[in-house]
Short mmCIF file of C-alpha atoms and ligand atoms in Angstrom, two decimals:
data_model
loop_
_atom_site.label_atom_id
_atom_site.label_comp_id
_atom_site.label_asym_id
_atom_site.label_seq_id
_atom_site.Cartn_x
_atom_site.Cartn_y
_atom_site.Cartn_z
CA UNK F 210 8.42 -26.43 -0.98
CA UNK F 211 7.81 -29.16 1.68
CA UNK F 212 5.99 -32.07 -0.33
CA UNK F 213 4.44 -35.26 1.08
CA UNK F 214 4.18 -38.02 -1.62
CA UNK F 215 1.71 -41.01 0.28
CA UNK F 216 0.75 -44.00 -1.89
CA UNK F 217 -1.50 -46.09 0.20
CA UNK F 218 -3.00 -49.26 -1.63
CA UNK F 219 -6.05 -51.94 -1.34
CA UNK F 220 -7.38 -54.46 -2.70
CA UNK F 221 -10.92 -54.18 -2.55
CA UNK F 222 -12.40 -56.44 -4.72
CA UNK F 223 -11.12 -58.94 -7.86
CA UNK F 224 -12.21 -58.92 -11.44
CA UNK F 225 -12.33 -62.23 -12.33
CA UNK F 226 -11.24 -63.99 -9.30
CA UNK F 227 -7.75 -62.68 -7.87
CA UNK F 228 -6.99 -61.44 -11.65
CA UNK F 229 -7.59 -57.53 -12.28
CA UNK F 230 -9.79 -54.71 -10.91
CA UNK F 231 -13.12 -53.52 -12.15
CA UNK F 232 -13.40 -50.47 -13.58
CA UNK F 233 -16.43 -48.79 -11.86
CA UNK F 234 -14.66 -49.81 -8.79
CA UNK F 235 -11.42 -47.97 -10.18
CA UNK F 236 -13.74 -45.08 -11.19
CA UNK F 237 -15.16 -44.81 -7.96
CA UNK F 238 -11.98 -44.71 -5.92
CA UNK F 239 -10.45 -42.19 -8.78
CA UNK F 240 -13.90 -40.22 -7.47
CA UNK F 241 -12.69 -39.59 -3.78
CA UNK F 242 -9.22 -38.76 -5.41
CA UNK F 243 -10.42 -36.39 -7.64
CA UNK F 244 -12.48 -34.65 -4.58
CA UNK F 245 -9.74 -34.86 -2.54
CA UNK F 246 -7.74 -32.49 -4.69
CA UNK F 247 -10.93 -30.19 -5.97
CA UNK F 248 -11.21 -29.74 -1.96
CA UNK F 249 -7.50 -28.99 -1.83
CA UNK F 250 -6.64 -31.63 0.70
CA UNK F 251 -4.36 -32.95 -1.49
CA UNK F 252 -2.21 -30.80 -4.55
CA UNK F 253 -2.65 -33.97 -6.61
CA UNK F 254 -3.54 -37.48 -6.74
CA UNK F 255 -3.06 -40.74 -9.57
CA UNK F 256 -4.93 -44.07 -9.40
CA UNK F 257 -2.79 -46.65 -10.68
CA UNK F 258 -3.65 -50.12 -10.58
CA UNK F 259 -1.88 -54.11 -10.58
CA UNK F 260 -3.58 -57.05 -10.65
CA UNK F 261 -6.33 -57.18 -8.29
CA UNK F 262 -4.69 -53.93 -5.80
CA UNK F 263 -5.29 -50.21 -6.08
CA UNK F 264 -2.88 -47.88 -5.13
CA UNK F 265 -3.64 -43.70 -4.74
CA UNK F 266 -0.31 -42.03 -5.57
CA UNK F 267 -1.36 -38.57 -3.55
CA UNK F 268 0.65 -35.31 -3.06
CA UNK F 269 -0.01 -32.60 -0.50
CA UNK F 270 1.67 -30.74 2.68
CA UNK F 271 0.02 -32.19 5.64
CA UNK F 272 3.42 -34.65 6.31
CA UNK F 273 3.78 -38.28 7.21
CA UNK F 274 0.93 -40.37 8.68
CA UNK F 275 -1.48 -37.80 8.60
CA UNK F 276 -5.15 -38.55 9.97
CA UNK F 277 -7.11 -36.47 7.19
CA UNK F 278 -5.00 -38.02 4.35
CA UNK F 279 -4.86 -41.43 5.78
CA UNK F 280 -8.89 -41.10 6.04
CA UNK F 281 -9.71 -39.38 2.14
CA UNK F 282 -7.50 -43.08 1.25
CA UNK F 283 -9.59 -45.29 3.64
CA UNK F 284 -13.17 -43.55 2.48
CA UNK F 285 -12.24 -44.20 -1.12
CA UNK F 286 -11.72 -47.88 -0.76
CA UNK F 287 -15.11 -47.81 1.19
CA UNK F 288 -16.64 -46.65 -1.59
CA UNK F 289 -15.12 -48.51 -4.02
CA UNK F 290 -16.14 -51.82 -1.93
CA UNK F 291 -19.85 -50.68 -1.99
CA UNK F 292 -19.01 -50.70 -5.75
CA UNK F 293 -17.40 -54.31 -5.67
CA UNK F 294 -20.23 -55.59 -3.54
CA UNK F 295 -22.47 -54.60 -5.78
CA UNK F 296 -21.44 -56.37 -8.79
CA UNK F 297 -19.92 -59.29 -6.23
CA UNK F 298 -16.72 -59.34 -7.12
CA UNK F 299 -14.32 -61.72 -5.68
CA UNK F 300 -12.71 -60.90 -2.01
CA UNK F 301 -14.70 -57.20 -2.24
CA UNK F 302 -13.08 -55.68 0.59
CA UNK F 303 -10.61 -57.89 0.97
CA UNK F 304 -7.88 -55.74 3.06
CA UNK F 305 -10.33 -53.60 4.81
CA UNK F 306 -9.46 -55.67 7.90
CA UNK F 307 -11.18 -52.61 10.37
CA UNK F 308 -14.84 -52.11 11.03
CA UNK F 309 -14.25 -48.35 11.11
CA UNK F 310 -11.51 -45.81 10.56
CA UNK F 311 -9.49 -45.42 13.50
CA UNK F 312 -7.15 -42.14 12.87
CA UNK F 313 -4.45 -44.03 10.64
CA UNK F 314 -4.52 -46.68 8.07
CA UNK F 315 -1.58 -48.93 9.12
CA UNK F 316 -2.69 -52.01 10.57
CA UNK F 317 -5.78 -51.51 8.85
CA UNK F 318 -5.16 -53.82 6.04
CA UNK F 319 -3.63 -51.27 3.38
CA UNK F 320 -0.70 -50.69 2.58
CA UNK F 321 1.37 -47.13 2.73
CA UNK F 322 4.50 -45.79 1.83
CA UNK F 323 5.31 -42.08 2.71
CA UNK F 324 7.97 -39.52 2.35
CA UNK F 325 8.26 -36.20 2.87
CA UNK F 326 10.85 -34.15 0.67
CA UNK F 327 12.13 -31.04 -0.35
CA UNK F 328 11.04 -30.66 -3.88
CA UNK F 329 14.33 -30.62 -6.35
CA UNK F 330 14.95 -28.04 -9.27
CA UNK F 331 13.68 -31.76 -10.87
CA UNK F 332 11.91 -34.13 -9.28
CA UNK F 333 11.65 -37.47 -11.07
CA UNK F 334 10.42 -40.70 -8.80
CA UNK F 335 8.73 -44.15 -9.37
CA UNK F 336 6.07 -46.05 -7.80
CA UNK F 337 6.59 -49.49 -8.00
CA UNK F 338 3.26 -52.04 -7.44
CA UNK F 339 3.63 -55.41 -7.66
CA UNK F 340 0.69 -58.19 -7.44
CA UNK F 341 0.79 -61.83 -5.89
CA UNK F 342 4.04 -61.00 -4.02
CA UNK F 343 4.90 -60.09 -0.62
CA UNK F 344 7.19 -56.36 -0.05
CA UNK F 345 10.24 -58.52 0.54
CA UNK F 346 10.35 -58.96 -3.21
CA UNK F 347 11.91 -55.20 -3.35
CA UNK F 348 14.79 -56.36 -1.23
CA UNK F 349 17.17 -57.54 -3.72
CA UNK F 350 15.67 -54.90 -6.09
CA UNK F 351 16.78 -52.39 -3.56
CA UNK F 352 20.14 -53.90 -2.82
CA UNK F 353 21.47 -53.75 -6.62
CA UNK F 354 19.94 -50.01 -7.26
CA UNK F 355 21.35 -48.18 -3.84
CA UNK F 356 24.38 -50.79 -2.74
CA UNK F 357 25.70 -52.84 -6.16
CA UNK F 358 28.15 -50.91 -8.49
CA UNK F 359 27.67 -53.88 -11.31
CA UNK F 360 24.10 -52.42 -11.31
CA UNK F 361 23.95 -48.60 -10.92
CA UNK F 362 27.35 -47.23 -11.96
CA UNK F 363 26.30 -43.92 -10.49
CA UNK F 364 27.79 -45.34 -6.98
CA UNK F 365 31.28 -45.42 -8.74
CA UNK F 366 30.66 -42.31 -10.67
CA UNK F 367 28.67 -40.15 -9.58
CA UNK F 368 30.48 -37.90 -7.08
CA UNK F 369 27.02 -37.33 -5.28
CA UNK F 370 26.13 -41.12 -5.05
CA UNK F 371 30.12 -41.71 -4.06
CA UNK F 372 29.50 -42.29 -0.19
CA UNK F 373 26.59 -44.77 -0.55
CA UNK F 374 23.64 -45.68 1.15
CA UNK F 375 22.12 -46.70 4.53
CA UNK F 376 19.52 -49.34 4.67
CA UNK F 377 16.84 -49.73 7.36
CA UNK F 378 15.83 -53.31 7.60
CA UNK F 379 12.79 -54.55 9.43
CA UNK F 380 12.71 -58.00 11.77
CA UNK F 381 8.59 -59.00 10.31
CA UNK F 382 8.56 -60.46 14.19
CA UNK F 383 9.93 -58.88 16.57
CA UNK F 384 8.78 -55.37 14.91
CA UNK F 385 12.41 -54.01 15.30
CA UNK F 386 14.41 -51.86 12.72
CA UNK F 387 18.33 -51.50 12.33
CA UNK F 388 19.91 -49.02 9.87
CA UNK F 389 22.75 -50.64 7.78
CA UNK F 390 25.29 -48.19 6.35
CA UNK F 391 26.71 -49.42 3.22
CA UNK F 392 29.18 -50.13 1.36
CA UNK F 393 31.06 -50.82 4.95
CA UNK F 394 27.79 -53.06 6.33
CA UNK F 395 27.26 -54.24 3.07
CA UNK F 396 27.76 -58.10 4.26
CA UNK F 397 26.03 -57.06 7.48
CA UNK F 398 22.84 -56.04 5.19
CA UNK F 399 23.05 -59.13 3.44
CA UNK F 400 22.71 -61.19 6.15
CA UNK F 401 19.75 -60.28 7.21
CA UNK F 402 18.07 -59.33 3.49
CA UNK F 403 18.81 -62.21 2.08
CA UNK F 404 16.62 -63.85 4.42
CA UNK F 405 13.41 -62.75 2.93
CA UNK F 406 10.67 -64.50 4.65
CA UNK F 407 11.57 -62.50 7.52
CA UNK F 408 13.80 -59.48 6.97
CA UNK F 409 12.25 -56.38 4.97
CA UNK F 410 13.88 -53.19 3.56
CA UNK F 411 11.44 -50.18 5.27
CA UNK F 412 12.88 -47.44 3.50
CA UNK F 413 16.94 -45.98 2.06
CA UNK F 414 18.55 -43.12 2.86
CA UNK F 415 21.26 -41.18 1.30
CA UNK F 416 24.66 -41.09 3.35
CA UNK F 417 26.39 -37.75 2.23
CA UNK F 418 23.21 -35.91 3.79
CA UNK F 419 20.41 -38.61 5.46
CA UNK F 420 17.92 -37.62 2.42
CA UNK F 421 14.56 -40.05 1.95
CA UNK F 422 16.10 -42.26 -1.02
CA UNK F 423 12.94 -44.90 -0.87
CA UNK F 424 10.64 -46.28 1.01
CA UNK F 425 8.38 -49.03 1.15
CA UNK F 426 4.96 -50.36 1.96
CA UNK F 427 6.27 -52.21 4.91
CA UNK F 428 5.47 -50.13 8.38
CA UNK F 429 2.46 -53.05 9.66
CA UNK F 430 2.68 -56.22 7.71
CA UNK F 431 -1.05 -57.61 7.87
CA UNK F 432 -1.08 -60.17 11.47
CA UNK F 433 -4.30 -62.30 11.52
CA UNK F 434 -5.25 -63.78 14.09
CA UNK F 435 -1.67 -63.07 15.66
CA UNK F 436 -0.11 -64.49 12.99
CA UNK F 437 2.20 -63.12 10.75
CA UNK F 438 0.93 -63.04 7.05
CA UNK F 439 3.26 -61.13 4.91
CA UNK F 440 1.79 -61.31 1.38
CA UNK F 441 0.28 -57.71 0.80
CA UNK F 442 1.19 -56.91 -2.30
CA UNK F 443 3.78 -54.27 -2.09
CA UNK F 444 4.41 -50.52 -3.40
CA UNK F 445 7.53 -48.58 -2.97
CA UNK F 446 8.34 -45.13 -3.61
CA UNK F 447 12.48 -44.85 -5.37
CA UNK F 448 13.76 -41.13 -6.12
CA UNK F 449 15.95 -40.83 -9.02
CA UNK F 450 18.46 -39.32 -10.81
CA UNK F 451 21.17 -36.55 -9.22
CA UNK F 452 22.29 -38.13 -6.29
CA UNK F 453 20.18 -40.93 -6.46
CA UNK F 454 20.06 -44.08 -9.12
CA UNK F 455 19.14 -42.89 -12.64
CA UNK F 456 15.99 -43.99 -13.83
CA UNK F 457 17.64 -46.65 -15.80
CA UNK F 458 19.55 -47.98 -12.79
CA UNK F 459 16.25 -48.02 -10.92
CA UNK F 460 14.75 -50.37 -13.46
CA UNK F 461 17.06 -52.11 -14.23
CA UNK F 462 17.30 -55.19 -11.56
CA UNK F 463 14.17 -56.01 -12.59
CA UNK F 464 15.65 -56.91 -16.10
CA UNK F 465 17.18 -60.15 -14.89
CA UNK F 466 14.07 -61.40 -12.85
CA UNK F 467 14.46 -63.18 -9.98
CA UNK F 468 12.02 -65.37 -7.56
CA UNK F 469 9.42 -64.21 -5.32
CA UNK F 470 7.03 -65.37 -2.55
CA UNK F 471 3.20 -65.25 -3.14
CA UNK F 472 1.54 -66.65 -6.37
CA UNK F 473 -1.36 -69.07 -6.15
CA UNK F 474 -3.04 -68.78 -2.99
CA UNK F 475 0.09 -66.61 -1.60
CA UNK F 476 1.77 -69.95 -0.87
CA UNK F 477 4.21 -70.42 -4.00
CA UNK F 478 7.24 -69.13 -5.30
CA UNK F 479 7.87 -67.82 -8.42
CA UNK F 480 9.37 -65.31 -10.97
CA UNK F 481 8.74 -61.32 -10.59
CA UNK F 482 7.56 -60.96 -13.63
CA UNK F 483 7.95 -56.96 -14.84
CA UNK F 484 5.41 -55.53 -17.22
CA UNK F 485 3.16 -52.76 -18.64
CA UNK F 486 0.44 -51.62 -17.50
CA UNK F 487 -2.35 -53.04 -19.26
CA UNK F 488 -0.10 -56.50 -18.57
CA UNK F 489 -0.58 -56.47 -15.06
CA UNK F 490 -3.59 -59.11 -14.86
CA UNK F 491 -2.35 -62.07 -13.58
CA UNK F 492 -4.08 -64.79 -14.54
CA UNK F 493 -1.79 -68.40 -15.39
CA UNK F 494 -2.04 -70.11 -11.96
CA UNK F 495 -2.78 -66.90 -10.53
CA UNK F 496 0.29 -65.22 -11.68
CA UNK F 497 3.42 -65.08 -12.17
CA UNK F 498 3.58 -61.96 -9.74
CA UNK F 499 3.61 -58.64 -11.68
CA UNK F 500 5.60 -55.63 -11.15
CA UNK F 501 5.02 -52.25 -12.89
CA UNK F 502 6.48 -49.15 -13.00
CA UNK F 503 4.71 -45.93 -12.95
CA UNK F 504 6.97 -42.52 -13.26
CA UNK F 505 5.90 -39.47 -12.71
CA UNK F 506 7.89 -35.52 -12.30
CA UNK F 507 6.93 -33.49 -9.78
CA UNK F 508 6.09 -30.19 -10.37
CA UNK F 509 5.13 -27.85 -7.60
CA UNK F 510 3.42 -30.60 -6.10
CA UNK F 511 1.85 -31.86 -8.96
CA UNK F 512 1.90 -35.37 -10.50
CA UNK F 513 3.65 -35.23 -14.02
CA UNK F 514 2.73 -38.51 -15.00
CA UNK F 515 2.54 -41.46 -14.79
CA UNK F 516 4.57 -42.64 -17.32
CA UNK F 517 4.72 -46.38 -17.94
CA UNK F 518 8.13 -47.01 -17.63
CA UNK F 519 7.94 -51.17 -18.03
CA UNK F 520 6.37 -50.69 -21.55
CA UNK F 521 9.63 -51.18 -23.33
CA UNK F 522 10.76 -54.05 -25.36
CA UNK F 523 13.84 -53.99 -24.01
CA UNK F 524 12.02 -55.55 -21.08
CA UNK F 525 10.66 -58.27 -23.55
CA UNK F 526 13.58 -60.40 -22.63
CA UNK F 527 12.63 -60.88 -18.82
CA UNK F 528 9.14 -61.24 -19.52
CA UNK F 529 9.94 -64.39 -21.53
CA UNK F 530 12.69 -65.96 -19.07
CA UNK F 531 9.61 -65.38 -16.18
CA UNK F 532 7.74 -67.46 -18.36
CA UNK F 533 10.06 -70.54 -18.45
CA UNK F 534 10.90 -69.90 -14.95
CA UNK F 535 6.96 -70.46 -15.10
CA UNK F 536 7.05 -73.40 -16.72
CA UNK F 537 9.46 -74.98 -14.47
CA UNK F 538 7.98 -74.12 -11.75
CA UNK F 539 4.84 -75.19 -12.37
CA UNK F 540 6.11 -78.66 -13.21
CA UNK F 541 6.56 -79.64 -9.31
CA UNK F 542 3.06 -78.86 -8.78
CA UNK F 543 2.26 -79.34 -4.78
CA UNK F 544 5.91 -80.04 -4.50
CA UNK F 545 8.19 -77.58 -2.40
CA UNK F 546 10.57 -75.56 -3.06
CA UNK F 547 7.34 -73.99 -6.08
CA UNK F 548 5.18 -74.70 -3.22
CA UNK F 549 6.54 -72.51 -0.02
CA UNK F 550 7.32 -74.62 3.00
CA UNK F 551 4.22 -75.14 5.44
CA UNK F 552 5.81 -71.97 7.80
CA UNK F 553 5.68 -69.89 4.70
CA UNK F 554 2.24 -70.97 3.48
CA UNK F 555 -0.72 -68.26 3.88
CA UNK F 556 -3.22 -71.35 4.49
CA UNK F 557 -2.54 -74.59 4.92
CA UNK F 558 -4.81 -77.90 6.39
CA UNK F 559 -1.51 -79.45 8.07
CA UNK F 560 -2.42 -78.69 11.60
CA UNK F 561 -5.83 -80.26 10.74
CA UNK F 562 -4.31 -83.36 9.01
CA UNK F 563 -1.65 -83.77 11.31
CA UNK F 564 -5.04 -84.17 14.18
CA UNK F 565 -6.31 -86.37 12.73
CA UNK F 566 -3.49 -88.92 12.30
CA UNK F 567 -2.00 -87.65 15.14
CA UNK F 568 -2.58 -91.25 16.80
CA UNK F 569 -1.25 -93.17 13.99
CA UNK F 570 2.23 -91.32 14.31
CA UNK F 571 3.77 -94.36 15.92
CA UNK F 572 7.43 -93.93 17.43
CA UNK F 573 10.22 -96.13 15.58
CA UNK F 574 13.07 -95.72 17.69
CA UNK F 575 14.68 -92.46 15.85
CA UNK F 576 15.71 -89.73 18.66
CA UNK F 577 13.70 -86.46 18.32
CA UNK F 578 15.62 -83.58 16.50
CA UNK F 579 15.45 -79.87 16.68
CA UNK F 580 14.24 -78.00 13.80
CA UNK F 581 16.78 -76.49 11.61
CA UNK F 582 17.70 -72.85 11.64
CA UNK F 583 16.91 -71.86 14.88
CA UNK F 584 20.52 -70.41 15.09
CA UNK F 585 23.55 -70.35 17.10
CA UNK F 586 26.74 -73.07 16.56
CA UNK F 587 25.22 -74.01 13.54
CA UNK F 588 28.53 -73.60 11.50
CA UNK F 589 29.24 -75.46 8.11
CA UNK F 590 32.93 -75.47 7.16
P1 LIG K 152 20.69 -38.08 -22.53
O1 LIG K 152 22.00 -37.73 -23.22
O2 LIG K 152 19.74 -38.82 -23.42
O3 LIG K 152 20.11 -36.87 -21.84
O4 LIG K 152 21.04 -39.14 -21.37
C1 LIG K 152 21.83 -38.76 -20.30
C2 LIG K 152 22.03 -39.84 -19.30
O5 LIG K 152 22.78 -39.64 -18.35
C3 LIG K 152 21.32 -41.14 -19.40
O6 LIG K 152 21.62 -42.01 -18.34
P1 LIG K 153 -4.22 -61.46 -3.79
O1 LIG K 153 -3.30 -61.28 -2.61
O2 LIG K 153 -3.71 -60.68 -4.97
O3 LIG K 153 -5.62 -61.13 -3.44
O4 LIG K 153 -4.13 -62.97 -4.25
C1 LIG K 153 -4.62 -63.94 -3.38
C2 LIG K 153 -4.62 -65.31 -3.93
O5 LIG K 153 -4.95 -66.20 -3.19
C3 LIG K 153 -4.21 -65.57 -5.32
O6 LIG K 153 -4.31 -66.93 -5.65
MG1 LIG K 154 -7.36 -60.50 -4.16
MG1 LIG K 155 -3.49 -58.66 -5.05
MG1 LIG K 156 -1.55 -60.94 -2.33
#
């Protein structure tokens, strides 16, 4: 059987501040779900929340980017915003950025990440939702489970893993994609990846046979105002075991944390910090960004699950290094590189400062410069 897995996310409202969600706004949304299925629009649907974002993990046969689907998600967050208004929660509606549904929700404000598969004999997959990040936080995630051997052994030995996996990376400004086949584009996909404030991973495929390895909630990054503002907290969708990472290797990058964009005011950086679910409030500084796991078996369509696969001790280890990484962090303050560089920044008053002083910017004989890292020639032997 054909199944469509669509997790489309929001944040509709915070409770307190940026923090959590409120749970007659959760209830509400989990409403619309619930109807959703009882109308048999969709074989199944999960609410799952992190930090201040709600994501509907939904099931049915209608395909990719459909309008009815896309709609049941946009109508729930409606309704859960009439909810968060109500009790005036902070940012209520926050990425609703349309007036009115308009036959799809990208570029709408939430987020979605679709695939459509061929259910297996077993079907295990996990939704991954981070808070106070931006989805190029999955990049290196996604680079260790599908392309690095020190992480999922599976590539080396695993005769259906053997041939590797392709990559499709996504310029944030020009809108382009290119597909990166590794392990031979491997330093190809780096290039680009690496670069996170600009390149994102859109989804993985399998080599031996093209299949739908992952995919992320990257399609339309949220542009205000015509500029690019790439902090919606993320979900992504990663199939697992035979022929794709075991559910082990799938978790497992985020055992050695690493650092993120986003945090206070979505203008820091700091450490992805992976936990349970009833951990996911934010709250020290506005973070450190969360990540949780929730897994879940498909069966005939239906969600088995979720199961929350961060709720481990063995994760106990990372949770305490993204705490000193916290702490040191947090001890430059205003100070770049905790604080992003004014480019990165999702607000900043530079332009206005800078117009104000702008006549006490005297010249002292230094010859004007071109900003770094615009590109070519720039070689450093
Ligand atoms: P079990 O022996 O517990 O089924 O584990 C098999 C496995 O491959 C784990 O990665
Ligand atoms: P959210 O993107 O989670 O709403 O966080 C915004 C913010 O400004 C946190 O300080
Ligand atoms: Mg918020
Ligand atoms: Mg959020
Ligand atoms: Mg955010």
């Amino acid at each position: 059987m054909k199944v469509t897995i669509s997790v489309i996310k929001a944040d509709i409202g915070g409770y307190v501040g940026h923090s959590s969600t409120h749970p007659e706004v959760v209830a509400k949304v989990e409403e619309y779900a619930k109807a959703g299925v009882e109308k048999g629009t969709l074989l199944d649907a999960s609410v799952i929340t992190c930090g201040d974002d709600i994501a509907i993990v939904m099931t049915h046969t209608k395909g990719k980017d459909n309008e009815e689907i896309h709609k049941l998600a946009w109508d729930a967050f409606v309704a859960g915003t009439e909810v968060a208004k109500k009790l005036k929660l902070y940012g209520a509606g926050q990425d609703l950025l349309a007036d009115a549904f308009s036959g799809n929700v990208k570029g709408m404000g939430p987020g979605v990440a679709e695939m459509e598969i061929e259910e297996r004999k077993s079907e295990p997959f996990i939704v991954y939702f981070a808070d106070k990040t931006s989805p190029s936080a999955w990049n290196l995630a996604l680079y260790e489970m599908f392309a690095d051997p020190m992480n999922t052994a599976g590539l080396v030995i695993d005769p259906s893993m053997h041939d590797g996996f392709t990559f499709e990376v996504m310029d944030v400004y020009s809108g382009k994609a290119v597909k990166l086949e590794t392990p031979r584009e491997l330093y190809d996909l780096l290039v680009f990846i690496g670069a996170t404030s600009r390149y994102v991973v859109r989804a993985v495929y399998r080599n031996r046979d093209g299949e739908i390895a992952a995919v992320a909630s990257t399609q339309k990054l949220s542009l205000m105002a015509g500029r690019y503002v790439g902090k919606d907290d993320p979900v992504l969708i990663v199939r697992c075991q035979s022929g794709f990472p075991a559910v082990g290797e799938a978790l497992e990058p985020f055992a050695r944390p690493w650092l993120v964009e986003g945090w206070m005011r979505g203008s820091h950086t700091g450490p992805l910090m992976p936990v349970s679910f009833k951990e996911a409030k934010p709250t020290r500084f506005d973070g450190p960004p969360r990540v949780i796991a929730a897994g879940y078996q498909l069966c005939e369509g239906k969600l088995v699950g979720p199961n929350d696969l961060f709720d481990d001790p063995a994760f106990d280890d990372a949770r305490n290094r993204c705490a000193l990484l916290a702490n040191q962090l947090r001890r430059q303050g205003i100070f770049e590189p905790h604080r992003l560089p004014p480019e990165e920044m999702e607000y900043t008053t530079l332009p206005k400062v800078l117009e104000k002083l702008k006549d006490r910017f005297v010249d002292i004989g230094e010859p004007e410069a071109k900003a770094p890292g615009s590109g070519e020639g720039e070689i450093h032997e």
